[in-house]
Amino acid sequence: MTWETVIGLEIHTQLATRSKIFSGSATTYGAAPNTQASLIDLGYPGVLPVLNAEVVRMAIRFGLATGCTIAPRSIFARKNYFYPDLPKGYQISQYELPIVHGGHLDIELADGARKRIGITRAHLEEDAGKSLHEDYHGMTGVDLNRAGTPLIEIVSEPDMRSAEEAVAYMRRIHQLVRWLGISDGNMQEGSFRCDANVSIRRQGEPKLGTRTEIKNLNSFRFVDRAIRFEVERQIEVLEDGGRVVQETRLYDPDADATRPMRSKEEANDYRYFPDPDLLPVVIEDALIEQLRSTLPELPEARRARLGTQFGLSDYDAGVLTASREVADYFEAVVASVPSAPKLAANWVMGELGGALNRDGLEIGASRIDAAALGGLVARIEDETISGKIAKEVFEAMWAGEGSADAIIEAKGLRQITDTGALEAIVDEVIAANPSQADELRAGKDKLLGFFVGQVMKRTQGKANPGQVNALIRARLK
Amino acid sequence: MSLSHDDVRKIARLARLNVSDAEVAEVADKLSSILGMVGQLQATNTAGVAPMAHPLDAAQRLRPDEVTESDARDAYQANAPQVENGLYLVPRVIE
């Protein structure tokens, strides 16, 4: 029996505003408990929510970047449920008329093929607080700093057919919201998390199977693992003649399994109704056009441009547009050494990427700025130093020893280009290794590498290997 | 339309209202009569009328994204039955 997996994702993205969606409280992460919870966030009687203008602009930017329709009029609704970290007894969300709807985003599959994933809608809502279940004398502690933090919930069509596709889509959304600057996408801090709706059906069956919803997945790996487990579980249930129960489940990373969420059985009856505290949100065309005109070049377009403009492979262009910061950095390096874009790309992806990784740094915190790296690439390009010596220079730059030129001077790393000096060294090496020289003369070409190596050793890597090669050939052939 | 007693119990549970068994019948009657009135409204032909989300014919005012609140935790928590380390304490919730 062949089963087809059907997945839709609801991605909750925290918007990077200074203040909350309906109050003037700060949204800074990590503040002391309840010091960023105002009367509005606490749901005191008589207070009124007032919508944050930046939240609206961010949602429009997201909508524009994903080909969504921006609703000229959208409304807020109350989603009713009881939980201690939801002081009002309802979450302000959007239900019938979300702020944007009907868009799409293309993902890339492992074989390089593209697939379009539909975006049903994205709506604005407030986050709830945080419950701490550690032991407070058998009680639960509640921190409401997060209550009222602005979220945009991005709901996909059930267009994904595997865990890989779901992860690829989630990564693309993650890249996009950071690219647009509307979210920091920090998954450890809960700024980017998702619920996965998973069902299976027989291959060829047009009707969707009964789905389960796996809540609160906060890493790409957990999304992958949870979906894989859930698909296997559902197949087992159906093949044993059972039926899948529509329910909310949680993924437990320690057990690498999903299990039903006890409290949510009847909580799904949210009894939405329009929030009388908030008027309809009206968005004028002028605002949409203003935001459209200030949208940055989007990842896909930039990737294509970097490829054609600088002659990079699609793969390299993809790596260099992983984030806007990386793309900006790369283009700044190229700006300072315009004749060597491919070399610049290799250094950004290779040495720089490796060093950032090693030190756990984002590119914005790189110890070498783009112009400085450009200075190093320029010295490789004009053959002042070899690629091998350049790595030594790079490490010194990373350690804060100065510019490429300063380090090359101070350490005397300039490549030996004086043919006469090199010839003398070649002759010394030949004289020191007469039998190998004879063998090479006799046609044992393998030994060429040996002689080049010897010369490089005597010059401490400062000779140009190509030039050395030519000199040895001239002497021994 | 009339609500069953089970409907009433379910609605009460969702709203965290304590409706005793003795009260269920009366509440069912009252809620059903409200639904009767809604039924009359349903009979009205609303084709071509846009759904109204709010009785005021106005648009939501927006505020600039500025932090205007400062920490007043101590004042707010003076109302709470139990607090510790800045947290509100509530009966244990198990997930």
Coordinates of C-alpha atoms in Angstrom, one line a residue:
Chain A
M1 CA 0.0 0.0 0.0
T2 CA 1.4 3.4 -1.0
W3 CA 0.4 6.4 1.2
E4 CA 0.7 10.0 0.3
T5 CA 1.5 12.5 3.0
V6 CA -0.3 15.9 3.1
I7 CA 1.1 18.7 5.2
G8 CA 0.1 22.3 5.9
L9 CA 2.0 24.6 8.2
E10 CA 0.9 27.4 10.5
I11 CA 4.0 29.5 11.2
H12 CA 3.9 31.9 14.1
T13 CA 6.4 34.7 13.6
Q14 CA 7.0 37.3 16.2
L15 CA 7.1 40.8 14.6
A16 CA 10.2 42.9 15.5
T17 CA 8.5 45.9 16.9
R18 CA 9.6 48.0 19.9
S19 CA 6.2 47.9 21.6
K20 CA 3.4 45.4 21.8
I21 CA 0.6 45.0 19.3
F22 CA -2.1 46.7 21.4
S23 CA -0.2 48.4 24.2
G24 CA 2.9 50.6 24.7
S25 CA 4.8 47.9 26.7
A26 CA 8.3 47.0 25.6
T27 CA 8.8 43.7 23.8
T28 CA 12.5 43.2 24.8
Y29 CA 13.3 39.5 25.4
G30 CA 14.6 38.3 28.7
A31 CA 13.3 41.1 31.0
A32 CA 12.5 40.3 34.6
P33 CA 9.1 38.5 34.9
N34 CA 6.0 40.8 34.5
T35 CA 8.0 44.0 34.2
Q36 CA 6.8 44.5 30.6
A37 CA 3.1 43.7 31.2
S38 CA 0.8 46.8 31.3
L39 CA -2.8 47.0 32.3
I40 CA -3.8 46.3 28.7
D41 CA -1.6 43.2 28.6
L42 CA -3.0 42.0 31.9
G43 CA -6.6 42.4 30.7
Y44 CA -7.7 44.8 33.4
P45 CA -11.3 45.9 33.1
G46 CA -12.0 49.2 31.2
V47 CA -8.8 49.2 29.2
L48 CA -8.8 49.5 25.4
P49 CA -6.4 48.0 22.9
V50 CA -4.9 50.4 20.3
L51 CA -3.3 48.8 17.2
N52 CA 0.4 49.4 16.6
A53 CA 0.9 51.0 13.1
E54 CA 4.2 49.2 12.5
V55 CA 2.5 45.8 12.9
V56 CA 0.2 46.7 10.0
R57 CA 3.1 47.9 7.8
M58 CA 5.1 44.7 8.5
A59 CA 2.1 42.5 7.6
I60 CA 1.7 44.4 4.3
R61 CA 5.3 44.0 3.5
F62 CA 5.1 40.2 4.1
G63 CA 1.9 40.1 1.9
L64 CA 3.6 42.0 -0.9
A65 CA 6.7 39.8 -0.8
T66 CA 4.5 36.6 -1.2
G67 CA 2.1 37.8 -3.8
C68 CA -0.8 38.1 -1.3
T69 CA -3.8 40.3 -1.7
I70 CA -3.8 43.0 1.0
A71 CA -7.3 43.3 2.4
P72 CA -8.5 46.9 2.1
R73 CA -10.5 46.1 5.3
S74 CA -9.7 43.5 7.9
I75 CA -11.1 42.9 11.3
F76 CA -10.0 41.5 14.7
A77 CA -11.8 38.7 16.4
R78 CA -11.7 37.2 19.9
K79 CA -10.6 33.6 20.1
N80 CA -12.0 32.4 23.4
Y81 CA -10.3 29.9 25.6
F82 CA -9.2 29.7 29.3
Y83 CA -5.6 29.4 30.3
P84 CA -3.8 31.2 33.1
D85 CA -1.3 32.8 30.7
L86 CA -4.2 34.4 28.7
P87 CA -5.5 37.0 31.2
K88 CA -8.5 38.2 29.2
G89 CA -9.9 34.7 28.6
Y90 CA -9.5 35.4 24.8
Q91 CA -6.7 36.0 22.4
I92 CA -7.2 38.9 20.0
S93 CA -6.7 37.4 16.5
Q94 CA -8.1 37.6 13.1
Y95 CA -10.6 35.1 11.7
E96 CA -13.0 36.0 9.0
L97 CA -11.1 38.9 7.3
P98 CA -7.3 38.5 7.7
I99 CA -5.0 41.3 6.8
V100 CA -3.5 39.4 3.8
H101 CA -4.5 36.3 1.9
G102 CA -3.9 34.2 -1.2
G103 CA -0.2 34.3 -1.9
H104 CA 2.6 31.8 -2.5
L105 CA 6.3 31.0 -2.0
D106 CA 8.5 28.7 -4.1
I107 CA 10.6 26.1 -2.4
E108 CA 13.6 24.2 -3.9
L109 CA 13.6 20.4 -3.6
A110 CA 16.7 18.2 -3.1
D111 CA 16.8 17.4 -6.8
G112 CA 16.9 21.2 -7.6
A113 CA 13.3 21.3 -8.8
R114 CA 11.1 24.2 -7.7
K115 CA 7.7 23.7 -6.2
R116 CA 5.1 26.4 -5.4
I117 CA 3.5 26.4 -2.0
G118 CA 0.3 28.3 -1.6
I119 CA -0.1 30.7 1.3
T120 CA -3.8 30.7 2.3
R121 CA -3.6 33.7 4.6
A122 CA -1.5 35.5 7.2
H123 CA -3.2 37.2 10.1
L124 CA -2.2 39.3 13.0
E125 CA -2.6 38.3 16.6
E126 CA -1.3 38.8 20.1
D127 CA 0.9 36.2 21.8
A128 CA 0.0 34.7 25.2
G129 CA 2.2 34.8 28.3
K130 CA 4.4 32.0 29.6
S131 CA 3.5 29.4 32.1
L132 CA 6.3 28.0 34.2
H133 CA 5.5 24.5 35.5
E134 CA 8.6 24.2 37.7
D135 CA 7.6 23.6 41.3
Y136 CA 6.3 26.7 42.9
H137 CA 4.9 24.9 46.0
G138 CA 2.7 22.8 43.6
M139 CA 1.6 25.9 41.7
T140 CA 2.2 27.2 38.3
G141 CA 4.1 30.5 37.8
V142 CA 2.9 32.9 35.1
D143 CA 5.0 35.5 33.4
L144 CA 3.0 37.9 31.2
N145 CA 5.9 39.8 29.5
R146 CA 5.2 38.0 26.3
A147 CA 1.4 38.6 26.4
G148 CA 0.5 41.0 23.7
T149 CA 3.6 40.5 21.7
P150 CA 2.7 40.9 18.0
L151 CA 2.6 37.8 15.9
I152 CA 1.8 37.1 12.3
E153 CA 0.5 33.6 11.7
I154 CA 1.3 32.4 8.2
V155 CA -1.1 29.6 7.1
S156 CA -0.1 27.5 4.1
E157 CA -2.2 25.5 1.8
P158 CA -1.9 21.7 2.4
D159 CA 0.6 21.6 -0.5
M160 CA 3.6 19.8 1.1
R161 CA 4.0 16.1 0.5
S162 CA 6.9 15.2 2.8
A163 CA 8.8 16.3 5.9
E164 CA 11.6 17.6 3.6
E165 CA 9.2 19.9 1.7
A166 CA 7.7 21.1 5.0
V167 CA 11.2 22.0 6.3
A168 CA 12.2 23.6 3.0
Y169 CA 9.1 25.8 3.1
M170 CA 9.7 26.7 6.7
R171 CA 13.3 27.7 5.9
R172 CA 12.1 29.9 3.0
I173 CA 9.6 31.7 5.3
H174 CA 12.3 32.1 7.9
Q175 CA 14.7 33.5 5.4
L176 CA 12.0 35.9 4.0
V177 CA 10.8 37.3 7.3
R178 CA 14.4 38.1 8.3
W179 CA 15.2 39.4 4.9
L180 CA 12.2 41.8 5.2
G181 CA 13.4 42.8 8.6
I182 CA 9.9 42.1 10.1
S183 CA 11.2 39.4 12.5
D184 CA 14.5 38.3 14.1
G185 CA 13.4 34.7 13.5
N186 CA 15.1 33.7 16.7
M187 CA 13.8 30.1 17.3
Q188 CA 15.5 29.6 20.7
E189 CA 13.6 32.7 22.0
G190 CA 10.3 31.5 20.4
S191 CA 10.1 34.2 17.8
F192 CA 9.6 31.6 15.1
R193 CA 7.6 28.4 15.7
C194 CA 5.1 26.4 13.9
D195 CA 2.2 24.0 14.1
A196 CA 2.1 21.2 11.5
N197 CA -1.2 19.7 10.2
V198 CA -0.4 16.2 9.0
S199 CA -2.6 13.6 7.3
I200 CA -2.1 10.7 4.9
R201 CA -4.2 9.2 2.2
R202 CA -4.0 6.4 -0.3
Q203 CA -2.0 7.4 -3.4
G204 CA -4.5 8.7 -5.9
E205 CA -7.2 9.4 -3.4
P206 CA -8.6 12.9 -4.0
K207 CA -10.1 13.3 -0.6
L208 CA -7.9 14.5 2.3
G209 CA -7.5 12.1 5.2
T210 CA -8.2 13.0 8.8
R211 CA -5.5 15.3 10.1
T212 CA -3.7 15.8 13.4
E213 CA -2.1 19.0 14.4
I214 CA 1.3 19.0 16.0
K215 CA 1.7 22.1 18.1
N216 CA 4.6 24.4 18.9
L217 CA 7.5 23.0 16.9
N218 CA 10.4 25.4 17.5
S219 CA 13.3 24.0 15.4
F220 CA 13.6 22.8 11.8
R221 CA 14.8 19.5 13.1
F222 CA 11.8 19.0 15.3
V223 CA 9.5 19.8 12.4
D224 CA 11.3 17.1 10.4
R225 CA 11.3 14.5 13.2
A226 CA 7.7 15.2 14.4
I227 CA 6.2 14.9 10.9
R228 CA 8.2 11.7 10.2
F229 CA 7.0 10.1 13.4
E230 CA 3.4 11.2 12.9
V231 CA 3.2 9.9 9.3
E232 CA 4.5 6.5 10.5
R233 CA 2.1 6.5 13.3
Q234 CA -0.9 7.3 11.1
I235 CA 0.1 4.6 8.5
E236 CA 0.3 2.1 11.3
V237 CA -3.1 3.1 12.6
L238 CA -4.8 2.8 9.2
E239 CA -3.0 -0.4 8.2
D240 CA -4.1 -2.0 11.4
G241 CA -7.7 -1.2 10.4
G242 CA -8.1 1.7 12.8
R243 CA -8.9 5.3 12.0
V244 CA -7.0 8.5 12.7
V245 CA -8.6 10.7 15.4
Q246 CA -8.6 14.4 14.7
E247 CA -6.6 15.8 17.6
T248 CA -3.9 18.2 18.8
R249 CA -0.6 16.5 19.6
L250 CA 2.7 17.5 21.0
Y251 CA 6.2 16.4 19.9
D252 CA 8.4 15.1 22.6
P253 CA 12.1 15.4 21.5
D254 CA 13.4 13.1 24.2
A255 CA 11.1 10.3 23.2
D256 CA 11.2 11.4 19.5
A257 CA 7.4 10.8 19.4
T258 CA 4.2 12.7 19.3
R259 CA 1.5 12.3 21.9
P260 CA -2.0 13.7 22.3
M261 CA -2.3 17.0 24.2
R262 CA -4.6 16.3 27.2
S263 CA -6.0 19.8 27.8
K264 CA -7.0 20.7 24.2
E265 CA -9.8 18.1 23.6
E266 CA -12.6 20.6 23.7
A267 CA -10.7 23.8 23.7
N268 CA -10.8 23.8 19.9
D269 CA -14.3 25.3 20.2
Y270 CA -13.0 28.9 20.2
R271 CA -16.3 30.7 19.6
Y272 CA -14.7 33.4 17.5
F273 CA -16.6 36.7 17.2
P274 CA -15.6 40.2 16.1
D275 CA -13.8 42.1 18.9
P276 CA -16.0 45.1 19.7
D277 CA -13.0 46.9 21.2
L278 CA -11.3 47.2 17.8
L279 CA -12.7 48.9 14.7
P280 CA -12.0 47.5 11.2
V281 CA -8.5 48.1 9.9
V282 CA -8.6 50.1 6.7
I283 CA -5.6 50.0 4.4
E284 CA -5.4 52.7 1.7
D285 CA -3.8 51.9 -1.6
A286 CA -1.3 54.8 -1.1
L287 CA 0.2 53.0 1.9
I288 CA 0.4 49.7 0.0
E289 CA 2.2 51.4 -2.9
Q290 CA 4.5 53.3 -0.6
L291 CA 5.5 50.0 1.1
R292 CA 5.8 48.2 -2.3
S293 CA 8.3 50.9 -3.5
T294 CA 10.5 50.4 -0.4
L295 CA 10.5 46.6 -0.5
P296 CA 14.1 45.3 -0.8
E297 CA 15.2 43.1 -3.7
L298 CA 13.8 39.7 -2.7
P299 CA 15.9 36.6 -2.1
E300 CA 14.9 34.8 -5.4
A301 CA 15.5 37.9 -7.5
R302 CA 18.8 38.6 -5.9
R303 CA 20.0 35.1 -6.2
A304 CA 19.2 35.2 -10.0
R305 CA 20.9 38.6 -10.3
L306 CA 24.1 37.5 -8.4
G307 CA 24.3 34.5 -10.7
T308 CA 24.1 36.4 -14.0
Q309 CA 25.9 39.6 -12.9
F310 CA 28.9 37.9 -11.4
G311 CA 28.9 34.6 -13.3
L312 CA 28.3 32.5 -10.1
S313 CA 26.7 29.1 -10.1
D314 CA 23.1 28.9 -8.9
Y315 CA 24.3 27.0 -5.9
D316 CA 26.8 29.6 -4.9
A317 CA 24.3 32.4 -5.5
G318 CA 21.9 30.5 -3.2
V319 CA 24.4 30.3 -0.4
L320 CA 25.3 34.0 -0.8
T321 CA 21.6 35.0 -0.5
A322 CA 20.9 32.8 2.5
S323 CA 20.4 36.1 4.3
R324 CA 20.3 39.7 3.3
E325 CA 23.4 40.4 5.5
V326 CA 25.4 37.8 3.7
A327 CA 24.4 39.1 0.3
D328 CA 25.2 42.7 1.3
Y329 CA 28.5 41.6 2.6
F330 CA 29.4 39.7 -0.5
E331 CA 28.4 42.6 -2.8
A332 CA 30.5 45.0 -0.6
V333 CA 33.5 42.7 -1.0
V334 CA 33.0 42.7 -4.8
A335 CA 32.7 46.4 -4.8
S336 CA 36.2 46.7 -3.5
V337 CA 37.6 44.1 -5.9
P338 CA 35.3 44.2 -8.9
S339 CA 37.6 42.1 -11.1
A340 CA 37.3 39.0 -8.9
P341 CA 33.7 38.2 -8.0
K342 CA 34.1 34.5 -8.2
L343 CA 37.2 34.6 -5.9
A344 CA 35.3 36.9 -3.6
A345 CA 32.4 34.4 -3.5
N346 CA 34.8 31.6 -2.6
W347 CA 36.3 33.5 0.2
V348 CA 33.0 34.7 1.7
M349 CA 31.6 31.1 1.5
G350 CA 34.8 29.4 2.4
E351 CA 37.3 30.9 4.9
L352 CA 34.9 33.6 6.2
G353 CA 32.0 31.2 6.5
G354 CA 34.2 28.7 8.3
A355 CA 35.6 31.3 10.7
L356 CA 32.2 32.7 11.5
N357 CA 30.9 29.1 12.2
R358 CA 33.9 28.3 14.3
D359 CA 33.4 31.3 16.5
G360 CA 29.6 31.1 16.4
L361 CA 29.2 34.6 14.9
E362 CA 26.6 36.1 12.6
I363 CA 28.1 37.8 9.6
G364 CA 27.1 41.2 11.0
A365 CA 29.6 40.5 13.8
S366 CA 32.4 39.4 11.5
R367 CA 35.9 40.2 12.8
I368 CA 36.8 41.2 9.2
D369 CA 34.7 43.7 7.4
A370 CA 33.8 43.5 3.7
A371 CA 36.3 46.1 2.5
A372 CA 39.1 44.4 4.5
L373 CA 38.3 41.0 3.0
G374 CA 38.2 42.7 -0.4
G375 CA 41.7 44.0 0.3
L376 CA 42.9 40.4 0.8
V377 CA 41.1 39.1 -2.2
A378 CA 42.7 41.9 -4.3
R379 CA 46.2 40.7 -3.2
I380 CA 45.4 37.2 -4.4
E381 CA 44.0 38.5 -7.6
D382 CA 47.1 40.6 -8.4
E383 CA 49.3 37.6 -7.4
T384 CA 51.0 39.5 -4.5
I385 CA 50.3 36.4 -2.5
S386 CA 49.2 32.8 -3.3
G387 CA 45.9 31.4 -2.1
K388 CA 47.7 29.3 0.5
I389 CA 49.5 32.3 2.0
A390 CA 46.2 34.2 1.9
K391 CA 44.8 31.7 4.4
E392 CA 47.6 32.6 6.8
V393 CA 46.9 36.3 6.2
F394 CA 43.2 35.7 6.7
E395 CA 43.9 34.1 10.1
A396 CA 46.0 37.1 11.1
M397 CA 43.3 39.5 10.0
W398 CA 40.7 37.5 11.9
A399 CA 43.0 37.8 15.0
G400 CA 42.9 41.6 14.6
E401 CA 46.5 42.1 13.3
G402 CA 45.5 44.6 10.7
S403 CA 44.8 44.9 7.0
A404 CA 45.9 42.4 4.5
D405 CA 48.6 44.7 3.1
A406 CA 49.9 45.5 6.6
I407 CA 50.2 41.8 7.5
I408 CA 51.8 40.9 4.1
E409 CA 54.5 43.6 4.7
A410 CA 55.0 42.9 8.4
K411 CA 55.4 39.1 7.9
G412 CA 57.2 39.4 4.5
L413 CA 54.7 37.2 2.8
R414 CA 55.0 38.8 -0.6
Q415 CA 55.2 36.2 -3.4
I416 CA 58.7 35.9 -4.9
T417 CA 58.2 37.0 -8.5
D418 CA 61.9 37.7 -9.3
T419 CA 62.6 34.9 -11.8
G420 CA 66.3 35.0 -11.2
A421 CA 65.9 34.5 -7.4
L422 CA 63.5 31.6 -8.1
E423 CA 65.8 30.0 -10.7
A424 CA 68.6 30.0 -8.1
I425 CA 66.4 28.2 -5.6
V426 CA 65.3 25.7 -8.3
D427 CA 68.9 25.0 -9.1
E428 CA 69.7 24.4 -5.4
V429 CA 66.8 21.9 -5.1
I430 CA 68.0 20.1 -8.3
A431 CA 71.5 19.9 -7.0
A432 CA 70.4 18.6 -3.7
N433 CA 68.3 15.8 -5.3
P434 CA 70.3 14.5 -8.3
S435 CA 68.8 11.1 -8.6
Q436 CA 65.2 12.4 -8.6
A437 CA 66.3 15.0 -11.1
D438 CA 67.5 12.2 -13.4
E439 CA 64.3 10.2 -13.0
L440 CA 62.3 13.3 -13.9
R441 CA 64.5 13.9 -16.9
A442 CA 63.8 10.2 -17.9
G443 CA 60.1 10.9 -17.9
K444 CA 58.9 10.2 -14.4
D445 CA 56.5 13.1 -14.3
K446 CA 55.2 12.2 -10.9
L447 CA 58.3 13.8 -9.5
L448 CA 57.4 17.2 -10.8
G449 CA 55.2 17.6 -7.7
F450 CA 58.1 16.7 -5.5
F451 CA 60.3 19.4 -6.9
V452 CA 57.6 22.0 -6.7
G453 CA 57.0 21.0 -3.1
Q454 CA 60.7 21.4 -2.3
V455 CA 60.8 24.8 -3.8
M456 CA 57.7 25.9 -2.0
K457 CA 59.2 24.7 1.2
R458 CA 62.4 26.6 0.8
T459 CA 60.4 29.8 0.0
Q460 CA 58.0 29.2 2.8
G461 CA 55.2 29.1 0.4
K462 CA 56.0 32.5 -1.1
A463 CA 56.7 31.3 -4.6
N464 CA 54.0 31.2 -7.3
P465 CA 53.4 27.4 -7.8
G466 CA 52.6 27.9 -11.5
Q467 CA 55.8 29.8 -12.1
V468 CA 57.9 27.3 -10.1
N469 CA 56.4 24.5 -12.2
A470 CA 57.4 26.2 -15.4
L471 CA 60.9 26.9 -14.2
I472 CA 61.5 23.2 -13.2
R473 CA 60.1 22.0 -16.5
A474 CA 62.5 24.4 -18.3
R475 CA 65.5 23.1 -16.4
L476 CA 64.8 19.3 -16.4
K477 CA 63.0 18.7 -19.7
Chain B
M1 CA -34.4 26.3 17.6
S2 CA -34.1 24.8 21.1
L3 CA -30.9 23.8 22.9
S4 CA -30.6 20.4 24.6
H5 CA -29.5 20.1 28.1
D6 CA -26.2 18.7 26.9
D7 CA -25.7 21.8 24.8
V8 CA -26.2 24.0 27.8
R9 CA -23.7 22.0 29.9
K10 CA -21.2 22.2 27.1
I11 CA -21.6 26.0 26.7
A12 CA -21.4 26.5 30.4
R13 CA -18.2 24.4 30.6
L14 CA -16.6 26.4 27.8
A15 CA -17.5 29.6 29.5
R16 CA -16.4 28.3 32.9
L17 CA -19.9 28.9 34.3
N18 CA -21.1 26.8 37.1
V19 CA -24.7 25.8 36.1
S20 CA -26.1 23.3 38.5
D21 CA -28.3 20.4 37.3
A22 CA -31.3 22.1 38.8
E23 CA -30.7 25.2 36.7
V24 CA -30.1 23.5 33.3
A25 CA -33.7 23.3 32.2
E26 CA -34.4 27.0 32.9
V27 CA -31.2 28.1 31.2
A28 CA -31.9 26.0 28.2
D29 CA -35.4 27.6 27.9
K30 CA -34.0 31.1 28.2
L31 CA -31.1 30.6 25.7
S32 CA -33.5 28.9 23.3
S33 CA -35.8 31.9 23.4
I34 CA -32.8 34.2 22.5
L35 CA -32.1 31.9 19.6
G36 CA -35.7 32.2 18.6
M37 CA -35.2 35.9 18.3
V38 CA -32.0 35.4 16.3
G39 CA -34.1 33.0 14.1
Q40 CA -36.4 36.0 13.3
L41 CA -33.4 38.0 12.3
Q42 CA -32.2 35.1 10.1
A43 CA -35.4 35.4 8.1
T44 CA -34.5 38.9 6.9
N45 CA -33.1 39.0 3.4
T46 CA -29.6 40.3 3.7
A47 CA -28.4 39.5 0.1
G48 CA -26.2 42.3 -1.0
V49 CA -25.6 43.7 2.5
A50 CA -22.0 43.6 3.6
P51 CA -21.5 41.9 7.0
M52 CA -21.1 44.5 9.7
A53 CA -18.1 44.0 12.0
H54 CA -18.7 47.0 14.2
P55 CA -21.7 49.3 14.7
L56 CA -19.5 52.4 14.4
D57 CA -18.8 53.4 10.8
A58 CA -15.2 54.3 11.4
A59 CA -11.7 52.8 10.9
Q60 CA -9.3 51.7 13.6
R61 CA -6.9 54.4 14.7
L62 CA -3.3 53.3 14.8
R63 CA -0.6 54.3 17.3
P64 CA 3.1 54.8 16.6
D65 CA 5.4 51.9 17.6
E66 CA 6.7 53.5 20.8
V67 CA 7.3 52.2 24.2
T68 CA 5.1 54.3 26.5
E69 CA 4.6 52.0 29.5
S70 CA 7.1 51.7 32.3
D71 CA 7.3 48.9 34.8
A72 CA 4.5 49.0 37.4
R73 CA 4.7 45.4 38.4
D74 CA 4.6 46.0 42.2
A75 CA 1.4 48.0 41.9
Y76 CA -0.3 45.4 39.6
Q77 CA 0.8 42.5 41.7
A78 CA -0.7 44.1 44.9
N79 CA -4.0 42.8 43.5
A80 CA -2.8 39.2 43.0
P81 CA -3.6 36.5 45.5
Q82 CA -0.1 35.0 45.3
V83 CA 3.1 36.1 43.7
E84 CA 6.7 34.8 43.9
N85 CA 9.9 36.0 42.2
G86 CA 7.8 38.4 40.1
L87 CA 5.6 35.6 38.9
Y88 CA 1.8 35.3 39.4
L89 CA 1.1 32.0 41.0
V90 CA -2.0 30.0 39.9
P91 CA -3.3 26.5 40.7
R92 CA -1.1 24.0 38.9
V93 CA -1.7 23.6 35.2
I94 CA -0.5 20.3 33.8
E95 CA 0.1 19.8 30.1

